[in-house]
PDB file of C-alpha atoms in Angstrom:
ATOM      1  CA  MET A 682      -3.500 -15.530  29.506  1.00 43.00           C
ATOM      2  CA  THR A 683      -0.088 -13.898  29.917  1.00 40.00           C
ATOM      3  CA  PRO A 684       2.309 -14.776  27.061  1.00 43.00           C
ATOM      4  CA  SER A 685       5.524 -16.534  28.020  1.00 40.00           C
ATOM      5  CA  VAL A 686       8.985 -15.055  27.601  1.00 36.00           C
ATOM      6  CA  HIS A 687       9.619 -17.501  24.762  1.00 39.00           C
ATOM      7  CA  HIS A 688       6.751 -15.928  22.808  1.00 41.00           C
ATOM      8  CA  ILE A 689       7.725 -12.337  23.587  1.00 36.00           C
ATOM      9  CA  VAL A 690      11.449 -12.439  22.763  1.00 39.00           C
ATOM     10  CA  PRO A 691      11.138 -13.822  19.205  1.00 46.00           C
ATOM     11  CA  ASP A 692       8.351 -11.302  18.539  1.00 50.00           C
ATOM     12  CA  LEU A 693      10.562  -8.402  19.620  1.00 49.00           C
ATOM     13  CA  GLY A 694      13.433  -9.702  17.504  1.00 63.00           C
ATOM     14  CA  LEU A 695      11.230 -10.117  14.443  1.00 71.00           C
ATOM     15  CA  ARG A 696       9.703  -6.688  14.964  1.00 77.00           C
ATOM     16  CA  SER A 697      13.145  -5.108  15.278  1.00 84.00           C
ATOM     17  CA  LEU A 698      14.386  -6.911  12.157  1.00 90.00           C
ATOM     18  CA  SER A 699      11.397  -5.945  10.025  1.00 91.00           C
ATOM     19  CA  GLY A 700      11.398  -2.390  11.349  1.00 90.00           C
ATOM     20  CA  ALA A 701      15.081  -1.975  10.507  1.00 92.00           C
ATOM     21  CA  PHE A 702      14.520  -3.343   7.004  1.00 95.00           C
ATOM     22  CA  LEU A 703      11.542  -1.057   6.359  1.00 93.00           C
ATOM     23  CA  LEU A 704      13.531   1.941   7.613  1.00 90.00           C
ATOM     24  CA  ALA A 705      16.747   1.190   5.748  1.00 94.00           C
ATOM     25  CA  PHE A 706      15.635  -0.093   2.352  1.00 96.00           C
ATOM     26  CA  PRO A 707      13.719   3.052   1.256  1.00 92.00           C
ATOM     27  CA  ALA A 708      16.570   5.249   2.509  1.00 90.00           C
ATOM     28  CA  LEU A 709      19.237   3.249   0.673  1.00 94.00           C
ATOM     29  CA  PHE A 710      17.115   3.033  -2.474  1.00 93.00           C
ATOM     30  CA  SER A 711      16.621   6.794  -2.417  1.00 86.00           C
ATOM     31  CA  ILE A 712      20.287   7.691  -1.972  1.00 86.00           C
ATOM     32  CA  VAL A 713      21.713   5.047  -4.329  1.00 91.00           C
ATOM     33  CA  ASN A 714      18.988   5.623  -6.961  1.00 87.00           C
ATOM     34  CA  PRO A 715      19.716   2.432  -8.935  1.00 92.00           C
ATOM     35  CA  ILE A 716      17.230   3.301 -11.689  1.00 87.00           C
ATOM     36  CA  GLY A 717      18.911   6.584 -12.563  1.00 83.00           C
ATOM     37  CA  ALA A 718      22.364   5.083 -12.043  1.00 87.00           C
ATOM     38  CA  ALA A 719      21.556   2.244 -14.448  1.00 90.00           C
ATOM     39  CA  LEU A 720      21.089   4.744 -17.280  1.00 81.00           C
ATOM     40  CA  ILE A 721      24.603   6.076 -16.722  1.00 82.00           C
ATOM     41  CA  PHE A 722      25.962   2.551 -16.249  1.00 89.00           C
ATOM     42  CA  ALA A 723      24.670   1.732 -19.728  1.00 86.00           C
ATOM     43  CA  GLN A 724      26.684   4.626 -21.180  1.00 79.00           C
ATOM     44  CA  ALA A 725      29.828   3.789 -19.209  1.00 81.00           C
ATOM     45  CA  THR A 726      29.742   0.182 -20.439  1.00 85.00           C
ATOM     46  CA  SER A 727      28.565   0.821 -23.993  1.00 79.00           C
ATOM     47  CA  ASP A 728      31.844  -0.538 -25.418  1.00 78.00           C
ATOM     48  CA  ARG A 729      31.632  -3.764 -23.400  1.00 86.00           C
ATOM     49  CA  THR A 730      30.187  -7.095 -24.487  1.00 89.00           C
ATOM     50  CA  ARG A 731      26.929  -8.353 -23.005  1.00 91.00           C
ATOM     51  CA  ALA A 732      28.811 -10.943 -20.950  1.00 92.00           C
ATOM     52  CA  GLU A 733      31.159  -8.275 -19.559  1.00 92.00           C
ATOM     53  CA  CYS A 734      28.229  -6.011 -18.658  1.00 93.00           C
ATOM     54  CA  LEU A 735      26.532  -8.833 -16.760  1.00 95.00           C
ATOM     55  CA  ALA A 736      29.771  -9.641 -14.939  1.00 95.00           C
ATOM     56  CA  LEU A 737      30.223  -5.963 -14.092  1.00 95.00           C
ATOM     57  CA  ALA A 738      26.674  -5.747 -12.757  1.00 97.00           C
ATOM     58  CA  ARG A 739      27.304  -8.694 -10.414  1.00 97.00           C
ATOM     59  CA  ALA A 740      30.650  -7.330  -9.243  1.00 96.00           C
ATOM     60  CA  VAL A 741      29.349  -3.799  -8.635  1.00 97.00           C
ATOM     61  CA  ALA A 742      26.373  -5.165  -6.688  1.00 98.00           C
ATOM     62  CA  PHE A 743      28.665  -7.315  -4.531  1.00 98.00           C
ATOM     63  CA  TYR A 744      31.092  -4.469  -3.807  1.00 97.00           C
ATOM     64  CA  SER A 745      28.185  -2.132  -3.050  1.00 97.00           C
ATOM     65  CA  PHE A 746      26.843  -4.645  -0.526  1.00 98.00           C
ATOM     66  CA  LEU A 747      30.237  -4.861   1.182  1.00 97.00           C
ATOM     67  CA  LEU A 748      30.573  -1.066   1.378  1.00 96.00           C
ATOM     68  CA  LEU A 749      27.115  -0.669   2.900  1.00 97.00           C
ATOM     69  CA  VAL A 750      27.560  -3.506   5.405  1.00 97.00           C
ATOM     70  CA  VAL A 751      30.957  -2.239   6.564  1.00 95.00           C
ATOM     71  CA  SER A 752      29.472   1.247   7.017  1.00 93.00           C
ATOM     72  CA  ILE A 753      26.543  -0.151   9.012  1.00 93.00           C
ATOM     73  CA  TRP A 754      28.527  -2.454  11.287  1.00 93.00           C
ATOM     74  CA  MET A 755      31.771  -0.496  11.706  1.00 91.00           C
ATOM     75  CA  GLY A 756      30.868   3.153  11.093  1.00 84.00           C
ATOM     76  CA  GLY A 757      29.289   3.732  14.486  1.00 76.00           C
ATOM     77  CA  ALA A 758      32.188   2.029  16.293  1.00 80.00           C
ATOM     78  CA  VAL A 759      34.718   4.238  14.527  1.00 80.00           C
ATOM     79  CA  LEU A 760      32.790   7.362  15.494  1.00 76.00           C
ATOM     80  CA  ALA A 761      32.425   6.116  19.082  1.00 76.00           C
ATOM     81  CA  PHE A 762      36.207   5.696  19.216  1.00 82.00           C
ATOM     82  CA  PHE A 763      36.469   9.450  18.680  1.00 82.00           C
ATOM     83  CA  GLY A 764      33.929  10.137  21.425  1.00 83.00           C
ATOM     84  CA  ILE A 765      31.026  11.030  19.139  1.00 79.00           C
ATOM     85  CA  THR A 766      27.681  10.249  20.791  1.00 79.00           C
ATOM     86  CA  ILE A 767      24.773   8.479  19.108  1.00 75.00           C
ATOM     87  CA  ASP A 768      22.623  11.610  19.297  1.00 81.00           C
ATOM     88  CA  ALA A 769      25.361  13.734  17.714  1.00 82.00           C
ATOM     89  CA  LEU A 770      25.655  11.105  14.986  1.00 76.00           C
ATOM     90  CA  ARG A 771      21.911  11.266  14.418  1.00 79.00           C
ATOM     91  CA  VAL A 772      21.952  15.050  14.104  1.00 85.00           C
ATOM     92  CA  ALA A 773      24.936  15.055  11.738  1.00 81.00           C
ATOM     93  CA  GLY A 774      23.676  12.072   9.762  1.00 76.00           C
ATOM     94  CA  GLY A 775      20.179  13.500   9.521  1.00 81.00           C
ATOM     95  CA  LEU A 776      21.565  16.795   8.241  1.00 86.00           C
ATOM     96  CA  VAL A 777      23.713  15.028   5.639  1.00 78.00           C
ATOM     97  CA  VAL A 778      20.773  12.938   4.452  1.00 76.00           C
ATOM     98  CA  ALA A 779      18.367  15.884   4.371  1.00 84.00           C
ATOM     99  CA  VAL A 780      20.787  18.182   2.531  1.00 83.00           C
ATOM    100  CA  ARG A 781      21.603  15.451   0.040  1.00 76.00           C
ATOM    101  CA  ALA A 782      17.897  14.847  -0.575  1.00 79.00           C
ATOM    102  CA  TRP A 783      17.229  18.578  -0.921  1.00 85.00           C
ATOM    103  CA  ASN A 784      19.973  18.884  -3.534  1.00 80.00           C
ATOM    104  CA  LEU A 785      18.496  15.940  -5.426  1.00 74.00           C
ATOM    105  CA  LEU A 786      15.087  17.611  -5.370  1.00 80.00           C
ATOM    106  CA  GLN A 787      16.343  21.016  -6.471  1.00 79.00           C
ATOM    107  CA  ALA A 788      18.990  20.075  -9.031  1.00 66.00           C
ATOM    108  CA  PRO A 789      18.893  16.381  -9.956  1.00 58.00           C
ATOM    109  CA  GLU A 790      20.553  17.176 -13.273  1.00 60.00           C
ATOM    110  CA  ALA A 791      23.708  18.450 -11.545  1.00 59.00           C
ATOM    111  CA  VAL A 792      24.001  15.333  -9.384  1.00 57.00           C
ATOM    112  CA  GLU A 793      23.353  13.136 -12.409  1.00 58.00           C
ATOM    113  CA  ALA A 794      25.996  14.971 -14.451  1.00 59.00           C
ATOM    114  CA  ARG A 795      28.608  14.539 -11.709  1.00 59.00           C
ATOM    115  CA  LYS A 796      27.929  10.811 -11.436  1.00 56.00           C
ATOM    116  CA  GLU A 797      27.979  10.457 -15.197  1.00 57.00           C
ATOM    117  CA  GLU A 798      31.371  12.168 -15.380  1.00 61.00           C
ATOM    118  CA  GLN A 799      32.801   9.833 -12.719  1.00 55.00           C
ATOM    119  CA  ALA A 800      31.490   6.718 -14.420  1.00 58.00           C
ATOM    120  CA  LEU A 801      32.438   7.693 -17.950  1.00 55.00           C
ATOM    121  CA  GLN A 802      35.923   8.786 -16.895  1.00 57.00           C
ATOM    122  CA  GLY A 803      36.460   5.416 -15.262  1.00 53.00           C
ATOM    123  CA  GLY A 804      35.148   3.680 -18.335  1.00 51.00           C
ATOM    124  CA  ARG A 805      37.548   5.537 -20.614  1.00 49.00           C
ATOM    125  CA  THR A 806      40.607   4.886 -18.452  1.00 46.00           C
ATOM    126  CA  ALA A 807      39.793   1.195 -18.241  1.00 45.00           C
ATOM    127  CA  ALA A 808      38.631   0.787 -21.826  1.00 47.00           C
ATOM    128  CA  ALA A 809      41.664  -1.233 -22.879  1.00 43.00           C
ATOM    129  CA  GLU A 810      41.819  -3.214 -19.630  1.00 54.00           C
ATOM    130  CA  SER A 811      39.727  -5.938 -18.052  1.00 67.00           C
ATOM    131  CA  TRP A 812      36.254  -5.044 -16.777  1.00 66.00           C
ATOM    132  CA  ARG A 813      37.493  -6.054 -13.309  1.00 77.00           C
ATOM    133  CA  ASP A 814      39.657  -2.929 -13.207  1.00 78.00           C
ATOM    134  CA  MET A 815      36.586  -0.660 -13.181  1.00 84.00           C
ATOM    135  CA  ALA A 816      34.203  -2.788 -11.102  1.00 90.00           C
ATOM    136  CA  PHE A 817      35.208  -1.429  -7.684  1.00 91.00           C
ATOM    137  CA  PHE A 818      36.482   1.990  -8.741  1.00 85.00           C
ATOM    138  CA  PRO A 819      34.747   3.999 -10.046  1.00 84.00           C
ATOM    139  CA  LEU A 820      31.559   1.989 -10.672  1.00 88.00           C
ATOM    140  CA  ALA A 821      30.991   0.611  -7.158  1.00 91.00           C
ATOM    141  CA  MET A 822      32.638   3.520  -5.345  1.00 88.00           C
ATOM    142  CA  PRO A 823      31.991   6.408  -5.659  1.00 81.00           C
ATOM    143  CA  PHE A 824      29.478   6.052  -8.520  1.00 84.00           C
ATOM    144  CA  THR A 825      27.021   3.588  -6.955  1.00 91.00           C
ATOM    145  CA  VAL A 826      27.858   3.799  -3.231  1.00 92.00           C
ATOM    146  CA  GLY A 827      29.652   7.040  -2.478  1.00 82.00           C
ATOM    147  CA  PRO A 828      30.240   9.081   0.688  1.00 78.00           C
ATOM    148  CA  GLY A 829      26.580  10.095   0.786  1.00 77.00           C
ATOM    149  CA  SER A 830      25.346   6.500   0.725  1.00 86.00           C
ATOM    150  CA  MET A 831      27.835   5.445   3.390  1.00 88.00           C
ATOM    151  CA  SER A 832      26.800   8.402   5.566  1.00 82.00           C
ATOM    152  CA  VAL A 833      23.183   7.280   5.280  1.00 85.00           C
ATOM    153  CA  ALA A 834      24.177   3.724   6.252  1.00 91.00           C
ATOM    154  CA  ILE A 835      26.063   4.976   9.321  1.00 88.00           C
ATOM    155  CA  ALA A 836      23.165   7.231  10.308  1.00 85.00           C
ATOM    156  CA  LEU A 837      20.729   4.321   9.985  1.00 88.00           C
ATOM    157  CA  SER A 838      22.858   2.230  12.334  1.00 88.00           C
ATOM    158  CA  SER A 839      22.197   4.777  15.084  1.00 80.00           C
ATOM    159  CA  GLU A 840      18.407   4.506  14.798  1.00 82.00           C
ATOM    160  CA  ARG A 841      17.926   1.353  16.885  1.00 79.00           C
ATOM    161  CA  PRO A 842      15.236   1.862  19.549  1.00 73.00           C
ATOM    162  CA  ALA A 843      16.638   1.255  23.033  1.00 69.00           C
ATOM    163  CA  HIS A 844      14.209  -1.579  23.837  1.00 72.00           C
ATOM    164  CA  GLU A 845      14.845  -3.605  20.679  1.00 74.00           C
ATOM    165  CA  SER A 846      17.413  -6.312  19.956  1.00 82.00           C
ATOM    166  CA  MET A 847      20.679  -4.947  18.590  1.00 86.00           C
ATOM    167  CA  MET A 848      21.507  -8.082  16.598  1.00 90.00           C
ATOM    168  CA  ALA A 849      18.036  -8.265  15.057  1.00 91.00           C
ATOM    169  CA  PHE A 850      18.158  -4.567  14.160  1.00 92.00           C
ATOM    170  CA  PHE A 851      21.579  -4.792  12.516  1.00 94.00           C
ATOM    171  CA  PHE A 852      20.605  -7.999  10.756  1.00 95.00           C
ATOM    172  CA  GLY A 853      17.593  -6.124   9.372  1.00 95.00           C
ATOM    173  CA  LEU A 854      19.911  -3.386   8.094  1.00 96.00           C
ATOM    174  CA  THR A 855      22.118  -6.064   6.529  1.00 97.00           C
ATOM    175  CA  LEU A 856      19.100  -7.612   4.801  1.00 97.00           C
ATOM    176  CA  ALA A 857      18.179  -4.166   3.465  1.00 97.00           C
ATOM    177  CA  SER A 858      21.725  -3.817   2.100  1.00 98.00           C
ATOM    178  CA  ALA A 859      21.428  -7.243   0.480  1.00 98.00           C
ATOM    179  CA  GLY A 860      18.093  -6.244  -1.019  1.00 98.00           C
ATOM    180  CA  MET A 861      19.671  -3.058  -2.330  1.00 98.00           C
ATOM    181  CA  ALA A 862      22.509  -5.058  -3.885  1.00 98.00           C
ATOM    182  CA  ILE A 863      19.984  -7.299  -5.646  1.00 98.00           C
ATOM    183  CA  VAL A 864      18.177  -4.246  -7.035  1.00 98.00           C
ATOM    184  CA  ILE A 865      21.506  -2.815  -8.248  1.00 98.00           C
ATOM    185  CA  TRP A 866      22.386  -6.133  -9.887  1.00 98.00           C
ATOM    186  CA  VAL A 867      19.036  -6.377 -11.693  1.00 97.00           C
ATOM    187  CA  ALA A 868      18.965  -2.696 -12.716  1.00 96.00           C
ATOM    188  CA  TYR A 869      22.521  -2.756 -14.060  1.00 96.00           C
ATOM    189  CA  SER A 870      22.011  -6.117 -15.779  1.00 96.00           C
ATOM    190  CA  TYR A 871      19.045  -4.699 -17.694  1.00 95.00           C
ATOM    191  CA  ALA A 872      20.372  -1.155 -17.991  1.00 91.00           C
ATOM    192  CA  GLU A 873      19.908  -1.009 -21.767  1.00 87.00           C
ATOM    193  CA  ARG A 874      16.255  -2.025 -21.451  1.00 90.00           C
ATOM    194  CA  LEU A 875      15.708   0.603 -18.754  1.00 85.00           C
ATOM    195  CA  VAL A 876      17.183   3.231 -21.075  1.00 79.00           C
ATOM    196  CA  SER A 877      14.685   2.375 -23.801  1.00 83.00           C
ATOM    197  CA  LEU A 878      11.791   2.019 -21.342  1.00 85.00           C
ATOM    198  CA  LEU A 879      12.225   5.089 -19.129  1.00 79.00           C
ATOM    199  CA  GLY A 880      14.628   7.465 -20.789  1.00 73.00           C
ATOM    200  CA  ARG A 881      16.129  10.383 -18.879  1.00 70.00           C
ATOM    201  CA  THR A 882      12.774  12.027 -18.148  1.00 77.00           C
ATOM    202  CA  GLY A 883      11.351   8.917 -16.522  1.00 77.00           C
ATOM    203  CA  ALA A 884      14.533   8.389 -14.524  1.00 72.00           C
ATOM    204  CA  ARG A 885      14.398  11.961 -13.197  1.00 73.00           C
ATOM    205  CA  ILE A 886      10.796  11.485 -12.082  1.00 78.00           C
ATOM    206  CA  VAL A 887      11.840   8.379 -10.137  1.00 74.00           C
ATOM    207  CA  SER A 888      14.816  10.306  -8.722  1.00 73.00           C
ATOM    208  CA  ARG A 889      12.638  13.144  -7.438  1.00 79.00           C
ATOM    209  CA  LEU A 890      10.170  10.778  -5.778  1.00 81.00           C
ATOM    210  CA  ALA A 891      13.050   8.911  -4.147  1.00 75.00           C
ATOM    211  CA  ALA A 892      14.607  12.206  -3.019  1.00 78.00           C
ATOM    212  CA  LEU A 893      11.355  13.247  -1.327  1.00 84.00           C
ATOM    213  CA  ILE A 894      11.279   9.986   0.641  1.00 80.00           C
ATOM    214  CA  LEU A 895      14.935  10.456   1.556  1.00 76.00           C
ATOM    215  CA  LEU A 896      14.263  14.008   2.774  1.00 85.00           C
ATOM    216  CA  CYS A 897      11.544  12.737   5.121  1.00 86.00           C
ATOM    217  CA  ILE A 898      13.872  10.048   6.481  1.00 79.00           C
ATOM    218  CA  GLY A 899      16.651  12.609   7.003  1.00 81.00           C
ATOM    219  CA  VAL A 900      14.326  14.923   8.928  1.00 88.00           C
ATOM    220  CA  GLN A 901      13.161  11.972  11.047  1.00 85.00           C
ATOM    221  CA  ILE A 902      16.747  11.012  11.945  1.00 80.00           C
ATOM    222  CA  LEU A 903      17.624  14.663  12.683  1.00 87.00           C
ATOM    223  CA  ALA A 904      14.564  15.113  14.914  1.00 89.00           C
ATOM    224  CA  GLY A 905      15.441  11.959  16.854  1.00 84.00           C
ATOM    225  CA  GLY A 906      18.964  13.260  17.454  1.00 84.00           C
ATOM    226  CA  ILE A 907      17.762  16.669  18.630  1.00 91.00           C
ATOM    227  CA  GLU A 908      15.225  15.044  20.940  1.00 89.00           C
ATOM    228  CA  GLY A 909      17.931  12.829  22.430  1.00 85.00           C
ATOM    229  CA  ILE A 910      20.271  15.773  23.039  1.00 88.00           C
ATOM    230  CA  VAL A 911      17.509  17.827  24.687  1.00 91.00           C
ATOM    231  CA  ILE A 912      16.469  14.939  26.959  1.00 88.00           C
ATOM    232  CA  SER A 913      20.098  14.245  27.898  1.00 86.00           C
ATOM    233  CA  THR A 914      20.737  17.931  28.649  1.00 87.00           C
ATOM    234  CA  VAL A 915      17.623  18.222  30.817  1.00 86.00           C
ATOM    235  CA  HIS A 916      18.519  14.993  32.645  1.00 84.00           C
ATOM    236  CA  ASN A 917      22.093  16.130  33.312  1.00 82.00           C
ATOM    237  CA  ALA A 918      20.819  19.489  34.559  1.00 79.00           C
ATOM    238  CA  GLY A 919      18.747  17.660  37.170  1.00 72.00           C
ATOM    239  CA  PHE A 920      15.303  18.758  36.002  1.00 65.00           C
TER     240      PHE A 920
END
């Protein structure tokens, strides 16, 4: 018996939503690396009370969610305004993601040291002020969600298959961002426990595994962009 349109449309929307979530969440987790970041967060907030650390964790998670969602929903439109095609965005975004992942694989200590310097510098400058003064800058941006994370979010927004629902796909990306914010909130809230449980060695192992996943995602996005450019070129040439 042939299924009705009412059965097909919801299925496509659900498939698009779940596919977007499963694509975006591993990529965002890999680039944000909340486990490794939590270890540095613990150092940056070592002079804060437990209540302040919990408040900071909530605020940073909320700001991180906003940064990711704005990048997902508005990033592609901004690039389109400048005449940048989806395939060009995929190639550029895939390269950025892949290079970032490669650097994390080859020298995670250097990336970790740079993030630690940003976070600790912000913590020192705001030491005598309210925790709110360091929640957005530097802890949310650029420490937790920096240019690399926003580039990944923009690149992910270009990965919607042509036959799938745009709203369902972007809602799936938004859910992945919300899931990432929850992970950030939990990891930062229990940063001191993570320090005692994992230590730097354990965090670097997690970072390398996450970087490998991110590298695969970057190559996938890059390959999709190259394929789109080749098909478009062949089509325009009349072959």
